[in-house]
Coordinates of C-alpha atoms (C1' of nucleotides) in Angstrom, one line a residue:
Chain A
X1 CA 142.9 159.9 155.0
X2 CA 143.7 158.9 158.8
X3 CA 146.9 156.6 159.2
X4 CA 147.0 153.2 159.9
X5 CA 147.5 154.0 163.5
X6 CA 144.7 156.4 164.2
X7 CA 141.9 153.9 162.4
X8 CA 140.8 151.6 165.6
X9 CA 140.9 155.2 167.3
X10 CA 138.2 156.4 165.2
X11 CA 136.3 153.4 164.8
X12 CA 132.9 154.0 164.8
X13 CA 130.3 152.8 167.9
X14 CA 133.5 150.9 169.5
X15 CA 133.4 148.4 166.5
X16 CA 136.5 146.3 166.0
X17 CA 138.4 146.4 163.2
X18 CA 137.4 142.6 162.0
X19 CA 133.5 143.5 162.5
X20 CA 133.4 147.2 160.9
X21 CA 135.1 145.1 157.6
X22 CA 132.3 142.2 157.8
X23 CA 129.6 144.0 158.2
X24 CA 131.0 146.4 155.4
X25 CA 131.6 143.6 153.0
X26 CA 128.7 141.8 154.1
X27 CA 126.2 145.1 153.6
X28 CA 127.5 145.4 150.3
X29 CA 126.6 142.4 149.1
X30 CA 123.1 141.9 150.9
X31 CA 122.3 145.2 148.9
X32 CA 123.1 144.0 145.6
X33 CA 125.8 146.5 145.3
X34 CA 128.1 142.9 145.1
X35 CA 125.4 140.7 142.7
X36 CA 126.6 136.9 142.7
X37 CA 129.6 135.7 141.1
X38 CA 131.1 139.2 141.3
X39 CA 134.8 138.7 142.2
X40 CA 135.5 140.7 145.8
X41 CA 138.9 142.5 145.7
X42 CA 142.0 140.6 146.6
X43 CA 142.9 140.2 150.0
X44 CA 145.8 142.6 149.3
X45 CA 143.6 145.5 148.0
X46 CA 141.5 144.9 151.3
X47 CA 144.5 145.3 153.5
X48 CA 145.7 148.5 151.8
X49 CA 141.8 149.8 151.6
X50 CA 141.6 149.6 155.2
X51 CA 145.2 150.1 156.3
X52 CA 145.3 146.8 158.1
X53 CA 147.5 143.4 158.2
X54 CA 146.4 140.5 155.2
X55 CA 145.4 137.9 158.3
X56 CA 143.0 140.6 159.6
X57 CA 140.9 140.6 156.9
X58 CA 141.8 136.9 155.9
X59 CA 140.0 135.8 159.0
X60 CA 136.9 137.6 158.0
X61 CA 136.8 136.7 154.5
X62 CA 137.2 133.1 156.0
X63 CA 134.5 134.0 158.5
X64 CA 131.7 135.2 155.7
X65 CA 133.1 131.6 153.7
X66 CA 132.1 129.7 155.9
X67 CA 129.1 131.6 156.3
X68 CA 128.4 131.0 152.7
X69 CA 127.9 134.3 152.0
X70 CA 131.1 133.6 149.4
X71 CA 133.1 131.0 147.7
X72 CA 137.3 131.2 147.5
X73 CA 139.1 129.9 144.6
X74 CA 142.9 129.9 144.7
X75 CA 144.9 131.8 142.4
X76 CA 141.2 133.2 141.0
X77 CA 140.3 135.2 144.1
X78 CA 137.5 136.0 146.0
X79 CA 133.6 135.5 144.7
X80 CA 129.7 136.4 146.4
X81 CA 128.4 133.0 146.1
X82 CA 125.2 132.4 144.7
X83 CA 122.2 132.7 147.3
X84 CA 121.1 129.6 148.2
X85 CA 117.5 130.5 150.0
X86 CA 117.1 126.9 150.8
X87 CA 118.9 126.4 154.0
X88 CA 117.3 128.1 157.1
X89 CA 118.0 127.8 160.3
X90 CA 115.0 126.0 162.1
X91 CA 113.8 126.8 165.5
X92 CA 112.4 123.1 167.0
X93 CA 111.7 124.7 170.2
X94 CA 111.5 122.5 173.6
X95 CA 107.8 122.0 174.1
X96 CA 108.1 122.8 177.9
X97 CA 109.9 125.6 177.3
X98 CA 108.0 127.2 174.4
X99 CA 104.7 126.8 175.7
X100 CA 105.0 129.2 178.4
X101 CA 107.4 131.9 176.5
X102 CA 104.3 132.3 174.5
X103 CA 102.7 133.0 177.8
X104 CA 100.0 130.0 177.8
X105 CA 100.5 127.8 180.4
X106 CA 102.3 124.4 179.9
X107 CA 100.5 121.1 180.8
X108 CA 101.9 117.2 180.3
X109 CA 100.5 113.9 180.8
X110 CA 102.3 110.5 180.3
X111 CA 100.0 107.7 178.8
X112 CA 102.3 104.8 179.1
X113 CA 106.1 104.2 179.6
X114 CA 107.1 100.7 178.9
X115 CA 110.5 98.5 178.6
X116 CA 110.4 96.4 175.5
X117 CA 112.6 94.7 172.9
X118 CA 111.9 97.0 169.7
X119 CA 110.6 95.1 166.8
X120 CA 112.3 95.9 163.4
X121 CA 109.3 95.4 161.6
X122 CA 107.4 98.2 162.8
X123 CA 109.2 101.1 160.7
X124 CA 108.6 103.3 163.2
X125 CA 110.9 101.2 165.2
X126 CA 113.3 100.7 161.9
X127 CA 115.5 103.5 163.3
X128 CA 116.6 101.4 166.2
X129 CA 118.4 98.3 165.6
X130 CA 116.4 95.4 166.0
X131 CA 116.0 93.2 169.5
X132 CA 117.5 96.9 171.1
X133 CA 116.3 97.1 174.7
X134 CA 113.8 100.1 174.4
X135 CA 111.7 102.5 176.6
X136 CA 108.4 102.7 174.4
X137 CA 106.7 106.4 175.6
X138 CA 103.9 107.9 174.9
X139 CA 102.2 111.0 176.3
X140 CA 100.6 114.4 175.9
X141 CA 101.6 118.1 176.3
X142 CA 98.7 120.9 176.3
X143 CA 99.0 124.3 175.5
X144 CA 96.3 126.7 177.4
X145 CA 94.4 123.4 178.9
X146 CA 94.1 122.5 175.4
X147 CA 95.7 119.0 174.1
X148 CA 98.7 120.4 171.5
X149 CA 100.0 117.5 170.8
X150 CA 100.9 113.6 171.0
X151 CA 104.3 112.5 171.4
X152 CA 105.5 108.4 170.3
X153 CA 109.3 108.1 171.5
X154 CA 111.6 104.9 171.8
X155 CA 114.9 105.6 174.0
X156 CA 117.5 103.4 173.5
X157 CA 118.3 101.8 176.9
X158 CA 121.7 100.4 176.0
X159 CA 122.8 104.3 174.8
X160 CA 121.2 106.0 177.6
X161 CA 120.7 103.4 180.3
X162 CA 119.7 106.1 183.3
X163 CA 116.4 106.2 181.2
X164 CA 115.6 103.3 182.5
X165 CA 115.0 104.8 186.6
X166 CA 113.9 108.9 185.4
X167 CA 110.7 109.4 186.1
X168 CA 108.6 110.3 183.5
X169 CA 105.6 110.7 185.1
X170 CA 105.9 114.2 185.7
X171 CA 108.9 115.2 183.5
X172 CA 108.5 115.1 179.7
X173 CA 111.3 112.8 177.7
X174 CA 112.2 115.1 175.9
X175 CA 113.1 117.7 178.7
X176 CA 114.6 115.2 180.6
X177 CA 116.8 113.8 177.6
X178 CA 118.1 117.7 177.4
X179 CA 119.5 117.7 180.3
X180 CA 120.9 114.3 180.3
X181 CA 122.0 113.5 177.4
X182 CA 125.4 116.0 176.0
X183 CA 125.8 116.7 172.3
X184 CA 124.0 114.6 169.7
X185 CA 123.5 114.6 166.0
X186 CA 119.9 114.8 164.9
X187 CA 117.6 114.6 161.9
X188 CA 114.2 116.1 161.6
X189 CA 111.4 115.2 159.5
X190 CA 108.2 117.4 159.0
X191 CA 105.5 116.2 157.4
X192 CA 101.3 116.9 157.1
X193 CA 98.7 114.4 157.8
X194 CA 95.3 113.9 158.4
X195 CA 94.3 113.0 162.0
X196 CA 93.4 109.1 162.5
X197 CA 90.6 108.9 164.9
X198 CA 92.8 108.1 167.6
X199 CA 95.0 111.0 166.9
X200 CA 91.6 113.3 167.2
X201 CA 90.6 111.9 170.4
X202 CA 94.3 112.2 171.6
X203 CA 93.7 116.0 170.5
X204 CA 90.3 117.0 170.8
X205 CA 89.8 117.4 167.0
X206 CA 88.1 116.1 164.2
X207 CA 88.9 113.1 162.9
X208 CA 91.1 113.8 159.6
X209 CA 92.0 117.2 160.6
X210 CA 95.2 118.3 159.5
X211 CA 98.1 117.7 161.8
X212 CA 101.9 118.8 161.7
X213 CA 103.9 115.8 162.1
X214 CA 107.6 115.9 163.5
X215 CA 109.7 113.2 163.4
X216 CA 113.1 113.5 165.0
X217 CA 116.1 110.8 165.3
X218 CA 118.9 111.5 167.0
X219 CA 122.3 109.7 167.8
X220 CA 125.8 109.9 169.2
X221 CA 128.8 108.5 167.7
X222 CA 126.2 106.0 165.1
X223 CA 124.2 104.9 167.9
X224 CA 120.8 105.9 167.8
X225 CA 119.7 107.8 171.4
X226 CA 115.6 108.5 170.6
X227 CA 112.9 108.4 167.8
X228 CA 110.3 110.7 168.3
X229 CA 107.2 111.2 166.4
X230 CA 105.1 114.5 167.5
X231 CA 101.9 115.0 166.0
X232 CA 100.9 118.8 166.7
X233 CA 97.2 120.0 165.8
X234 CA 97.7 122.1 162.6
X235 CA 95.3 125.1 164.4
X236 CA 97.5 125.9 166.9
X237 CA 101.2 125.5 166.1
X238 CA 103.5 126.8 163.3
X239 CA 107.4 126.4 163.1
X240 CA 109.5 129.3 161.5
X241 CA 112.7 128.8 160.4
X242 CA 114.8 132.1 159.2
X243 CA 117.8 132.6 156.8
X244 CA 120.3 135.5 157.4
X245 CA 124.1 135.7 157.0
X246 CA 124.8 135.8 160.3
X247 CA 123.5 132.4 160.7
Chain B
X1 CA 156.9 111.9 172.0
X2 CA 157.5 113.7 168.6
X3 CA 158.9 116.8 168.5
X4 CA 156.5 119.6 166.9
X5 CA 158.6 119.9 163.7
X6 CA 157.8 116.3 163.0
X7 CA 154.4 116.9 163.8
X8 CA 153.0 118.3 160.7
X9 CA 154.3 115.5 158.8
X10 CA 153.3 112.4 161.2
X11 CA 149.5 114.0 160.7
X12 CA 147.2 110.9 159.8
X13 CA 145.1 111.2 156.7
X14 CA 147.1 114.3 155.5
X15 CA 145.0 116.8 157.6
X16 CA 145.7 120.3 158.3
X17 CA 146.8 121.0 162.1
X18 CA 143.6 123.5 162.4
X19 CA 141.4 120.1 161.2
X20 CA 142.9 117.6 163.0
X21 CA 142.9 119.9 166.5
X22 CA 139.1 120.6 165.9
X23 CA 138.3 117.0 165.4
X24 CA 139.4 115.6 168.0
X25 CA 137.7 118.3 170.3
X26 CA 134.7 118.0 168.4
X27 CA 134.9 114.3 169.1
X28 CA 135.4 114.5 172.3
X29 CA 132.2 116.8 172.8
X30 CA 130.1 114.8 170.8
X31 CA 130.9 111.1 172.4
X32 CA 130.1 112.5 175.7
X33 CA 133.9 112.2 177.0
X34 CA 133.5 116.2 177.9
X35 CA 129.7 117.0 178.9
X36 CA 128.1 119.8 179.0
X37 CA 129.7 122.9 181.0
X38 CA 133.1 120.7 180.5
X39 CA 136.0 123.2 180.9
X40 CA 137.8 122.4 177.7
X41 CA 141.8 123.0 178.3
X42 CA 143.0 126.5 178.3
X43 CA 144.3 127.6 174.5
X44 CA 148.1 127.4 176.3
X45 CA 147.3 123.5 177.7
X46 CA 146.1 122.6 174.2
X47 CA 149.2 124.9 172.5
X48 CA 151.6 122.5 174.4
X49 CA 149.5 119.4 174.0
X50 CA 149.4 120.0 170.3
X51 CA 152.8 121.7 170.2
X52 CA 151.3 124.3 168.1
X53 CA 151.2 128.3 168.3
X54 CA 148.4 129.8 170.6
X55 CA 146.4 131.5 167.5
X56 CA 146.6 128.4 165.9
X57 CA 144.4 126.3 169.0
X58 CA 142.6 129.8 169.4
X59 CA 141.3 130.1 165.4
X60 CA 140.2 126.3 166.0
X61 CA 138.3 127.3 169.3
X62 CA 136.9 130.5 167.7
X63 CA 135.6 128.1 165.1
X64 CA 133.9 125.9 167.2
X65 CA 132.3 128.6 169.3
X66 CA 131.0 130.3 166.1
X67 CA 129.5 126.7 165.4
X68 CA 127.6 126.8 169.1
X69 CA 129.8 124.0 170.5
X70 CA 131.4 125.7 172.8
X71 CA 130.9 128.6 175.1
X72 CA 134.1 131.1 176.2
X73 CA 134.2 133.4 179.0
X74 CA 137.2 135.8 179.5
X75 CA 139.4 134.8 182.5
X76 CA 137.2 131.8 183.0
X77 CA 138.3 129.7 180.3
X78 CA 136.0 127.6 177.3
X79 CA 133.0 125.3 178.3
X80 CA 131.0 122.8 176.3
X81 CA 127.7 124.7 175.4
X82 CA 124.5 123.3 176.5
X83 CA 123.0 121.3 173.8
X84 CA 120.1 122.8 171.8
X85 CA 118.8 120.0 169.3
X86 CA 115.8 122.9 168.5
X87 CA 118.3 124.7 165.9
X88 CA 118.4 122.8 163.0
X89 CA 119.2 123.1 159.1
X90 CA 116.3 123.3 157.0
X91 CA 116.6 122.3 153.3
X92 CA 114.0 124.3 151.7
X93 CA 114.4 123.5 148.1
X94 CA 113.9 125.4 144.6
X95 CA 111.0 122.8 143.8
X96 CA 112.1 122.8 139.8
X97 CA 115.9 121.2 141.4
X98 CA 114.6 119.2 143.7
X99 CA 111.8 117.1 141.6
X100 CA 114.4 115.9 139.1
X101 CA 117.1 115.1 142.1
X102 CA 114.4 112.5 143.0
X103 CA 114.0 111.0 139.7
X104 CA 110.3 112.4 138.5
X105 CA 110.0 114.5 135.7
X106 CA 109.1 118.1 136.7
X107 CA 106.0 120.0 135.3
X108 CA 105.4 123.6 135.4
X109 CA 101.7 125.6 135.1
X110 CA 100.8 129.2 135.0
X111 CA 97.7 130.0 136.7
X112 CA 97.8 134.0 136.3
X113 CA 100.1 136.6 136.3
X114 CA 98.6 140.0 137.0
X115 CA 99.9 143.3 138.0
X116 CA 98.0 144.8 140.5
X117 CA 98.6 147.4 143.8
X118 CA 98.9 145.6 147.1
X119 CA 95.7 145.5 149.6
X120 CA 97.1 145.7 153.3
X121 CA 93.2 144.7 154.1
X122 CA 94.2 140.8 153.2
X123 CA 95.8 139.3 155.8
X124 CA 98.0 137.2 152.8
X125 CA 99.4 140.8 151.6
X126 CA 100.1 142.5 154.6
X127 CA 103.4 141.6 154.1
X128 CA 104.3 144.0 151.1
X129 CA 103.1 148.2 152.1
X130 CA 99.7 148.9 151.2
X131 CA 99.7 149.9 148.0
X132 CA 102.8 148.9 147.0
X133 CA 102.8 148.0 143.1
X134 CA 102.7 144.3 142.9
X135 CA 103.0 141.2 140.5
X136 CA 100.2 138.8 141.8
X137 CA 101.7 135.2 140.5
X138 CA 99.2 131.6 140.9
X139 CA 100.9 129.0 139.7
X140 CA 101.0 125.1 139.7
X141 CA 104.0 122.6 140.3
X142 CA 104.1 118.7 138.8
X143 CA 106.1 115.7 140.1
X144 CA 106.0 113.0 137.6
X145 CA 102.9 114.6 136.3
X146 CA 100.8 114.9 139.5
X147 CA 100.0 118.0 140.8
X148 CA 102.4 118.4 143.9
X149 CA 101.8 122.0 145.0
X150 CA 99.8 125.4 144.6
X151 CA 101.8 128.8 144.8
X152 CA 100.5 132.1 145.4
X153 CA 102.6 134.8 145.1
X154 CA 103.0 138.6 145.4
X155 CA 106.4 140.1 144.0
X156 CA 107.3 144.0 145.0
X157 CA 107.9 145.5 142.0
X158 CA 109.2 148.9 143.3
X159 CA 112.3 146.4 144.5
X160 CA 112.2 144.2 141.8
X161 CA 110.7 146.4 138.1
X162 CA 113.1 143.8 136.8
X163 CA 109.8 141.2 137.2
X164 CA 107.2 143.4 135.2
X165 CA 109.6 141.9 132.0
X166 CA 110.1 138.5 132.9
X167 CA 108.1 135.5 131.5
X168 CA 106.5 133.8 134.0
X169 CA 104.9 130.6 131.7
X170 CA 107.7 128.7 131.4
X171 CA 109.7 130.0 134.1
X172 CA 108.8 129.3 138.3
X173 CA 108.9 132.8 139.6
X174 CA 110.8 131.0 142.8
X175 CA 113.5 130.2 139.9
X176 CA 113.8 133.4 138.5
X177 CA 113.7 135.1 141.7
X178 CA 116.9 132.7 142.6
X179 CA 118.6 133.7 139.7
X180 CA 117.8 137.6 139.4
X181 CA 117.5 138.8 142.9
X182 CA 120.9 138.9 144.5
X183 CA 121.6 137.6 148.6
X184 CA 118.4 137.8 150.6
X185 CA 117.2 137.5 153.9
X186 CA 114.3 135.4 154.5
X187 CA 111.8 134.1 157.2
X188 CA 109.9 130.7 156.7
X189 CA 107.1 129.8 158.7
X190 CA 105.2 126.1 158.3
X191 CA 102.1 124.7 158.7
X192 CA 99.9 122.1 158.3
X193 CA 96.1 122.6 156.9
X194 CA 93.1 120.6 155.7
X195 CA 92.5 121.3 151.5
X196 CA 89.4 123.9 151.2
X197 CA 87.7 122.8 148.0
X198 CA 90.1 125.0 145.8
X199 CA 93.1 123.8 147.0
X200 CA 91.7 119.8 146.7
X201 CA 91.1 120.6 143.0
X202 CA 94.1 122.5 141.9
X203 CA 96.4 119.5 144.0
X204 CA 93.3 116.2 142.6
X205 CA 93.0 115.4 146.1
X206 CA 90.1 115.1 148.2
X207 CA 88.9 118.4 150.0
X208 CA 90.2 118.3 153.6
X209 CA 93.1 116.1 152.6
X210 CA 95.8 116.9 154.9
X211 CA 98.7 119.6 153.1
X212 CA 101.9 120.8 154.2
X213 CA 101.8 124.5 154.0
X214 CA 105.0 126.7 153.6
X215 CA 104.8 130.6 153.8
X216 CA 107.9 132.5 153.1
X217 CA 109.4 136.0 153.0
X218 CA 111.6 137.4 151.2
X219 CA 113.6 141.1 152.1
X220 CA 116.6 143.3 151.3
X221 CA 117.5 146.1 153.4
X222 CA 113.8 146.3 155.0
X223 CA 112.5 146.1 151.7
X224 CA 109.9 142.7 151.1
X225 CA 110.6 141.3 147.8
X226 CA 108.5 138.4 147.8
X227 CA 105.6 137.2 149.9
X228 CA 104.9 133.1 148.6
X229 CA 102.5 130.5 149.8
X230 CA 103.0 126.9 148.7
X231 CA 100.6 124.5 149.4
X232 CA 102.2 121.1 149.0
X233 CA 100.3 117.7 148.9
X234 CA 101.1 116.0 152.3
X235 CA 100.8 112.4 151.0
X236 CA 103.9 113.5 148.3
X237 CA 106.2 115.7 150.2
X238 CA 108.0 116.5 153.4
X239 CA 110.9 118.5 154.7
X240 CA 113.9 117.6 156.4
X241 CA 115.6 119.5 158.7
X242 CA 119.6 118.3 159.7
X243 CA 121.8 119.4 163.1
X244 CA 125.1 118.7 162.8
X245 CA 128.3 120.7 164.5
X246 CA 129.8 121.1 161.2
X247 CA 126.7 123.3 160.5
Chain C
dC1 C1' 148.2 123.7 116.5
dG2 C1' 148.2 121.2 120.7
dA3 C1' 150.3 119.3 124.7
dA4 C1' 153.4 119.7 128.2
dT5 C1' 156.1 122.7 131.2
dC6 C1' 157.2 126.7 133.8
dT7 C1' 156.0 131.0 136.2
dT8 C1' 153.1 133.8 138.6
dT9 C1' 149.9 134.8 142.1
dA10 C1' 146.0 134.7 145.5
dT11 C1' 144.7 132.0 148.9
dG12 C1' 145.8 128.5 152.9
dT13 C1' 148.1 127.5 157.0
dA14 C1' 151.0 128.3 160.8
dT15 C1' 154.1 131.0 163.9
dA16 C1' 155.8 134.5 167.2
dT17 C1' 154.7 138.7 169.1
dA18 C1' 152.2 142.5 171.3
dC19 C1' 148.9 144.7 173.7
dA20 C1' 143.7 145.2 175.0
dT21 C1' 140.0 143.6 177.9
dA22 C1' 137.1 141.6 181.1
dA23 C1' 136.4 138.8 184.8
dT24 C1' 138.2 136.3 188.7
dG25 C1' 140.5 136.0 192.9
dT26 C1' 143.0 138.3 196.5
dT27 C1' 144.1 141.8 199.5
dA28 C1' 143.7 146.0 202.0
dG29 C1' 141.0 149.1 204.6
dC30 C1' 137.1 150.6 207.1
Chain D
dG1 C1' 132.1 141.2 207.7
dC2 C1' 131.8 144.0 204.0
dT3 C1' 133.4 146.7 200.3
dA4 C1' 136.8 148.8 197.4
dA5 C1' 141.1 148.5 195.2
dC6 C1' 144.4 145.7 193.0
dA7 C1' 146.9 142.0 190.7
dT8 C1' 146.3 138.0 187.9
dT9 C1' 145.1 135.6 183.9
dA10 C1' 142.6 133.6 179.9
dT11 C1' 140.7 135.2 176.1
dG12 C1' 140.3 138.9 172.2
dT13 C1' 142.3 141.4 168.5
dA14 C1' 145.7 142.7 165.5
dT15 C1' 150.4 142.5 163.2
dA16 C1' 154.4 140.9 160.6
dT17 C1' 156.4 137.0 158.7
dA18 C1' 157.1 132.6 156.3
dC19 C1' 156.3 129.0 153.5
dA20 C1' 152.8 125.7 151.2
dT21 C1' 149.6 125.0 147.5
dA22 C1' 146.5 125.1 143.7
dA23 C1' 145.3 127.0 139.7
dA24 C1' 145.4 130.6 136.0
dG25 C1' 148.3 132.2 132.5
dA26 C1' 152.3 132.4 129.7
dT27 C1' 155.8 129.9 127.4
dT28 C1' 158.1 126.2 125.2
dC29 C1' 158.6 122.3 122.3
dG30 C1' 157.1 118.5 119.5

DNA sequence: CGAATCTTTATGTATATACATAATGTTAGC
DNA sequence: GCTAACATTATGTATATACATAAAGATTCG
């Protein structure tokens, strides 16, 4: 077998030495070769198996971790974790930007944009502490010249005061908070309901057809930025959310 | 200021260096201090700030651009990424957990079980290959003995002869799946639909009643395992979907 | 036999060092 | 003024080393 010194030499397609041991750990247990619960050698056996220093492939091991691809116990060692299919990453795509990827053209009207106190009693408005000063929004985005869905969104003034002068007449809220608002937690709710007869005049359907509802809250630092409600028409939008190790 | 030996032991809260470092960056990203496209402080500005080793500010950094924070560019230096609320985690439970977690008694139903070669011709099975030799699962799931969703299910059994054996009238397939097929990838796509009169039978709700429909696939090394559908009731069930930094 | 103690050991964290690499900024030359 | 060559520099990868820590396993003692 090649030395120590010759290995990054004949690494194969240019891989580094960190990424050829991932995706070799990594392939073995995505083909069942490493079931769960099976104990992956000790770091030390790794570092001998591939001539290389113990941080090297601590750093991956530490990588696929917390990845969640495997769990460490001290002293025990190394183990593939059990799969856990129920976290996916979900793709919650920027209306005004997926529209036209999927090469229909993008369309957006505002019904109304109003400054309010919000009222705690609504529970749409629960997520906003009570008395807040609010920007109560509503409008439409279309899809093909077709209405794809209605938007219902509260923006905290006192978080985001520069709300208050954007223009929303032509630029959707949710676009505009993008690109004006930095990092933010969020929570997203998806849901199925039958259109109200507003909602089906909103989107050209039947009344009590069935419509994907989004709800989205998002803060910074415990303050709560925006509540959205989207309600999509069932017929013509999807979301997909994928799991792989990679993340 | 404190000398760097003293440091480690002057750390609030008994925090590691590595934690402490990436919290405070990760604070100062999320409250807005460093926007977008910020130029965080080169790893040897934050090495001196912290009194700390280079790799040590560089494992952090490496961290929090594998977590999409932050964005580095050779020479250049590392910049606050560009927010992008649309990647979220989706919680996809194993229904048979995630019942009891809410407090209602979980029911189980076997509709059929047959095996049965794959027919590309239906839209539902060109998932699997034509042909392929399949288990064809319809089943039933209770919460707090109402009917909360219908499952249709195809099972490759040239990946999986394992299934042939199992016992699917007491068991979920989705739980014995979890437990016999080792690490996965998988691609989830939801939708919203009214009940045809089938669906509004199996779930006692009125036909057209508004359901939450979740499609997934299920692969190892190119190979589908599973193909599900489950139609959940929309008036009992929704899905949440979480963006945090931590991942 | 059972509980408490000690030893062993694999992982966890941190450091100092070395060299590779890619992209920026500068300079030289036409 | 434009391009090509060069130097600079921040990140990228890898190593050797050191000590901390938690937990499994062996041992001791009541």
């Amino acid at each position: 077998m090649a030395a120590s010194a010759t290995l990054k030499a004949t690494t194969e397609a240019s891989l580094t030495l960190h990424q050829r041991i991932r995706a070799d750990i990594e392939n073995r247990i995505l083909s069942g070769e490493w079931p769960p619960g099976h104990r992956i050698p000790f770091e030390h056996e790794l570092m001998a198996q591939y001539g290389c220093a113990r941080m090297t492939v601590n750093k991956v091991i530490a990588g696929l971790a917390a990845a969640g691809l495997i769990e460490r116990r001290r002293r025990a060692g190394s183990f593939v974790a059990q799969p856990r299919i129920h976290s996916a990453v979900l793709q919650i795509p920027d209306i005004q930007v997926e529209i036209p990827a999927r090469g229909e053209t993008y369309g957006y009207e505002l019904i109304h944009c109003r400054r309010r106190l919000a009222n705690a009693d609504d529970p749409l408005e629960s997520a906003l502490a009570d008395g807040a000063d609010v920007l109560d929004i509503r409008c439409r985005h279309f899809a093909g010249g077709r209405p794809l869905a209605l938007e219902e969104r509260l923006i905290g003034l006192s978080v985001v005061p520069e709300a208050a002068d954007a223009d929303f007449s032509t630029v959707p809220p949710g676009t505009w908070l993008l690109n004006h608002v930095p990092w933010t937690e969020a929570e997203h709710r998806i849901s199925a309901l039958n259109a109200t007869a507003r909602m089906a005049e909103g989107l050209s359907v039947a009344k009590g057809a069935a419509c994907l509802c989004l709800e989205r809250r998002t803060w910074r630092a415990n303050a709560t930025i925006t509540y959205v409600r989207q309600i999509f028409r069932g017929d013509l939008y999807d979301l997909v959310a994928r799991f792989s190790p990679q993340g």
